[in-house]
mmCIF file of C-alpha atoms in Angstrom:
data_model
loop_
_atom_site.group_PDB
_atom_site.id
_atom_site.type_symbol
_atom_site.label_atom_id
_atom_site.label_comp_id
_atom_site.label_asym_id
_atom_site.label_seq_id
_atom_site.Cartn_x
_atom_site.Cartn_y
_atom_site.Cartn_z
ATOM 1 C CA UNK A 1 -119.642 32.772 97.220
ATOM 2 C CA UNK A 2 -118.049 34.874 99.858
ATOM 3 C CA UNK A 3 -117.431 32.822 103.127
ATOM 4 C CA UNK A 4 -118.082 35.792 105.314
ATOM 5 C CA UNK A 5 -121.776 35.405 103.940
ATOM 6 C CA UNK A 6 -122.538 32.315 105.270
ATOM 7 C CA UNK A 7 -124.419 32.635 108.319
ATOM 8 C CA UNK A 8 -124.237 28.956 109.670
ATOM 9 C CA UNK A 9 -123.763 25.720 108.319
ATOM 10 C CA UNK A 10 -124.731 22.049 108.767
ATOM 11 C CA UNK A 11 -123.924 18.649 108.667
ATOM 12 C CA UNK A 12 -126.357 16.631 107.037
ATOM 13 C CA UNK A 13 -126.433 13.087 107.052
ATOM 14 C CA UNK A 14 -128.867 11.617 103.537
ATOM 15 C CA UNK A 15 -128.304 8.047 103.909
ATOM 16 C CA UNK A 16 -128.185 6.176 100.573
ATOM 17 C CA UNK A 17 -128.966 2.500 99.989
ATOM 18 C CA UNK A 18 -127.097 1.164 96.825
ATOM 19 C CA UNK A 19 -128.261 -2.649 95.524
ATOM 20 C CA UNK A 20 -128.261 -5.102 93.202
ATOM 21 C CA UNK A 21 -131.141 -7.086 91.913
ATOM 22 C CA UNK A 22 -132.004 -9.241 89.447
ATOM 23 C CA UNK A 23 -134.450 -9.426 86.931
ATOM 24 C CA UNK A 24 -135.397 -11.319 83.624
ATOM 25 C CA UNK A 25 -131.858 -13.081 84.123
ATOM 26 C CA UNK A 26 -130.197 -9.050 84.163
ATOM 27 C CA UNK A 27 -128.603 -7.260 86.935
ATOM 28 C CA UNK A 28 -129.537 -3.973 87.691
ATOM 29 C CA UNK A 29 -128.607 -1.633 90.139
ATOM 30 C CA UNK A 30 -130.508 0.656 92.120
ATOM 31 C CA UNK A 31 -130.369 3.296 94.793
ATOM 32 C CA UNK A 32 -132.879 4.401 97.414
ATOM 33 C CA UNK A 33 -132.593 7.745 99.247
ATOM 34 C CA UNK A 34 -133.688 6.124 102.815
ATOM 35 C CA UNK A 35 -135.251 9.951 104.082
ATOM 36 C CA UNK A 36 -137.813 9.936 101.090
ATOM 37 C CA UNK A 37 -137.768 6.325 99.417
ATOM 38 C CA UNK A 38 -137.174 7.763 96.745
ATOM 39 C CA UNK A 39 -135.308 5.353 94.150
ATOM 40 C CA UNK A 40 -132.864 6.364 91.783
ATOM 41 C CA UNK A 41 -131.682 3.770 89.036
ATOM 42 C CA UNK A 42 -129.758 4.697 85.984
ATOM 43 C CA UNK A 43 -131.152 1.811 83.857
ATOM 44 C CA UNK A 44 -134.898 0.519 84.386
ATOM 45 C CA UNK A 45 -135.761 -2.837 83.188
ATOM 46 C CA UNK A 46 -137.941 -2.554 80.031
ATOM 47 C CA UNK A 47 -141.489 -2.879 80.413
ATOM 48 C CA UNK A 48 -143.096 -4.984 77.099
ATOM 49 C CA UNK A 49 -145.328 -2.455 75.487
ATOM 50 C CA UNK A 50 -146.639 -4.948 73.224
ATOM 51 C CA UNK A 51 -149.877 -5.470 75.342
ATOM 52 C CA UNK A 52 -150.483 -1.903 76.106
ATOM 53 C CA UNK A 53 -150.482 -1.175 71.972
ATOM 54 C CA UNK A 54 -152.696 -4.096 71.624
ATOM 55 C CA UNK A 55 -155.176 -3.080 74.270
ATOM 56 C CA UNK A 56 -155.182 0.438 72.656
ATOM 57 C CA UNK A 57 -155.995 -1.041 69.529
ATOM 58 C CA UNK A 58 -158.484 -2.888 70.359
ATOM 59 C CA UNK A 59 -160.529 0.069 72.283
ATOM 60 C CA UNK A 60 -160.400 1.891 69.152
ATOM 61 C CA UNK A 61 -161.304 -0.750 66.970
ATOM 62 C CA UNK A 62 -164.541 -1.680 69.560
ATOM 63 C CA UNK A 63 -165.451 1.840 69.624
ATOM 64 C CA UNK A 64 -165.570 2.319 66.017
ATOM 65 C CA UNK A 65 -167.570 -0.807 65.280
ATOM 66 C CA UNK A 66 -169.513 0.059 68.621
ATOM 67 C CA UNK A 67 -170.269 3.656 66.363
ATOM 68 C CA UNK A 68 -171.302 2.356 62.848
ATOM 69 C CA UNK A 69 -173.156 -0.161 64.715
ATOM 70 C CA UNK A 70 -175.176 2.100 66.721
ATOM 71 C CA UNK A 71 -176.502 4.381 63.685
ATOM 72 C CA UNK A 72 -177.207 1.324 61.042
ATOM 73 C CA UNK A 73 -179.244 0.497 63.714
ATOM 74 C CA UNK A 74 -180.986 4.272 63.617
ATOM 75 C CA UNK A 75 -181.262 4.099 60.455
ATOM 76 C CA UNK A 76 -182.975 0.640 60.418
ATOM 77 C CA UNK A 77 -185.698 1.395 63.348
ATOM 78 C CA UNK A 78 -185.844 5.633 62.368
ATOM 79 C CA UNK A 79 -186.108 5.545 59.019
ATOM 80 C CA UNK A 80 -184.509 8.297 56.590
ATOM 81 C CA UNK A 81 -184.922 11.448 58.817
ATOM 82 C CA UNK A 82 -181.714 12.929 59.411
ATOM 83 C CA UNK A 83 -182.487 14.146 62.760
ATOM 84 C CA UNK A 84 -184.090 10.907 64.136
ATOM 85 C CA UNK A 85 -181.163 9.088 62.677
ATOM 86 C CA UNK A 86 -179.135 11.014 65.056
ATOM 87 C CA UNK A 87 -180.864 10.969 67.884
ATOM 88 C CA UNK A 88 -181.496 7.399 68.189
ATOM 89 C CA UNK A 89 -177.901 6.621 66.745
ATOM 90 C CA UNK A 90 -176.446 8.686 69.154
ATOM 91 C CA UNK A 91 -178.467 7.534 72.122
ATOM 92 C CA UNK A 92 -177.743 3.570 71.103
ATOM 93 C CA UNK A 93 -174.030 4.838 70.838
ATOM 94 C CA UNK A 94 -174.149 5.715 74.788
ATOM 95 C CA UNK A 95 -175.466 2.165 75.642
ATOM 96 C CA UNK A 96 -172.699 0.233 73.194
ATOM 97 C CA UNK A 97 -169.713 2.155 74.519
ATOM 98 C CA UNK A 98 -170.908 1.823 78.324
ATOM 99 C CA UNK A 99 -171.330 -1.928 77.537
ATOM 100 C CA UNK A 100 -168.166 -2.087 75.586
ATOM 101 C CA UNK A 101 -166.307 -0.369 78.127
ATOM 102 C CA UNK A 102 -166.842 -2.863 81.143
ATOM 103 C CA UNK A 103 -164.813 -5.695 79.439
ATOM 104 C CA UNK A 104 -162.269 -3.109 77.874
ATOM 105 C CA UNK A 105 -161.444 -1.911 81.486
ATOM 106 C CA UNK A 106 -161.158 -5.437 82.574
ATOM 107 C CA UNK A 107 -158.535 -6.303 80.399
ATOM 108 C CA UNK A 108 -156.907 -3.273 80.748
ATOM 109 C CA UNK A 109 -156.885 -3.835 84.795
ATOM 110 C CA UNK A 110 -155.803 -7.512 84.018
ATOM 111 C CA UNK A 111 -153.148 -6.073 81.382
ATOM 112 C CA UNK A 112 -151.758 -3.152 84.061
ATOM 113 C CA UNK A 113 -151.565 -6.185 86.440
ATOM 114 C CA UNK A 114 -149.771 -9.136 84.792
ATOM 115 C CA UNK A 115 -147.285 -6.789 82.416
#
């Protein structure tokens, strides 16, 4: 860059907050950018993903039960006609996963808290 270019030029004063915390027994070090609050760390602490897998899991093994469940249970009250099978089963599907959902976002909210 050619110095004659430069129109004007600044001084500009970015504080930066370095620190040292500790967590799990570890030290880690952090900075914040003090304009923005921005923080800048070049090693996180490691978040257990253990519950997050479980609670994945556990939707998808709800769901699927919450499925088969729903169209046995066509079946049973429709009969053999395809089309009333699924109807019914897919209208008793809506009600399962709306009732399965309200305890699967409660341990979700209670997993996203505590981990």
């Amino acid at each position: 860059m050619n110095t004659e270019d430069i129109s004007e030029s600044s001084l500009v004063h970015v504080p930066f907050y370095h620190f040292y915390y500790n967590y799990k027994d570890k030290q880690y070090s952090a900075i914040v950018e003090a304009s923005s609050g921005k923080v800048y760390a070049n090693l996180w602490p490691v978040k257990s993903e253990m519950p997050f897998r479980i609670m994945f899991a556990a939707a998808i093994v709800v769901y699927a039960l919450a499925s088969i469940l729903s169209f046995a249970l066509a079946y049973a009250f429709s009969g053999s006609s395809f089309e009333g099978v699924l109807l019914l089963g897919e209208g008793i599907k809506l009600v399962l996963y709306a009732v399965a959902s309200i305890p699967l976002i409660a341990m979700a909210y209670y997993v996203a808290k505590k981990v």
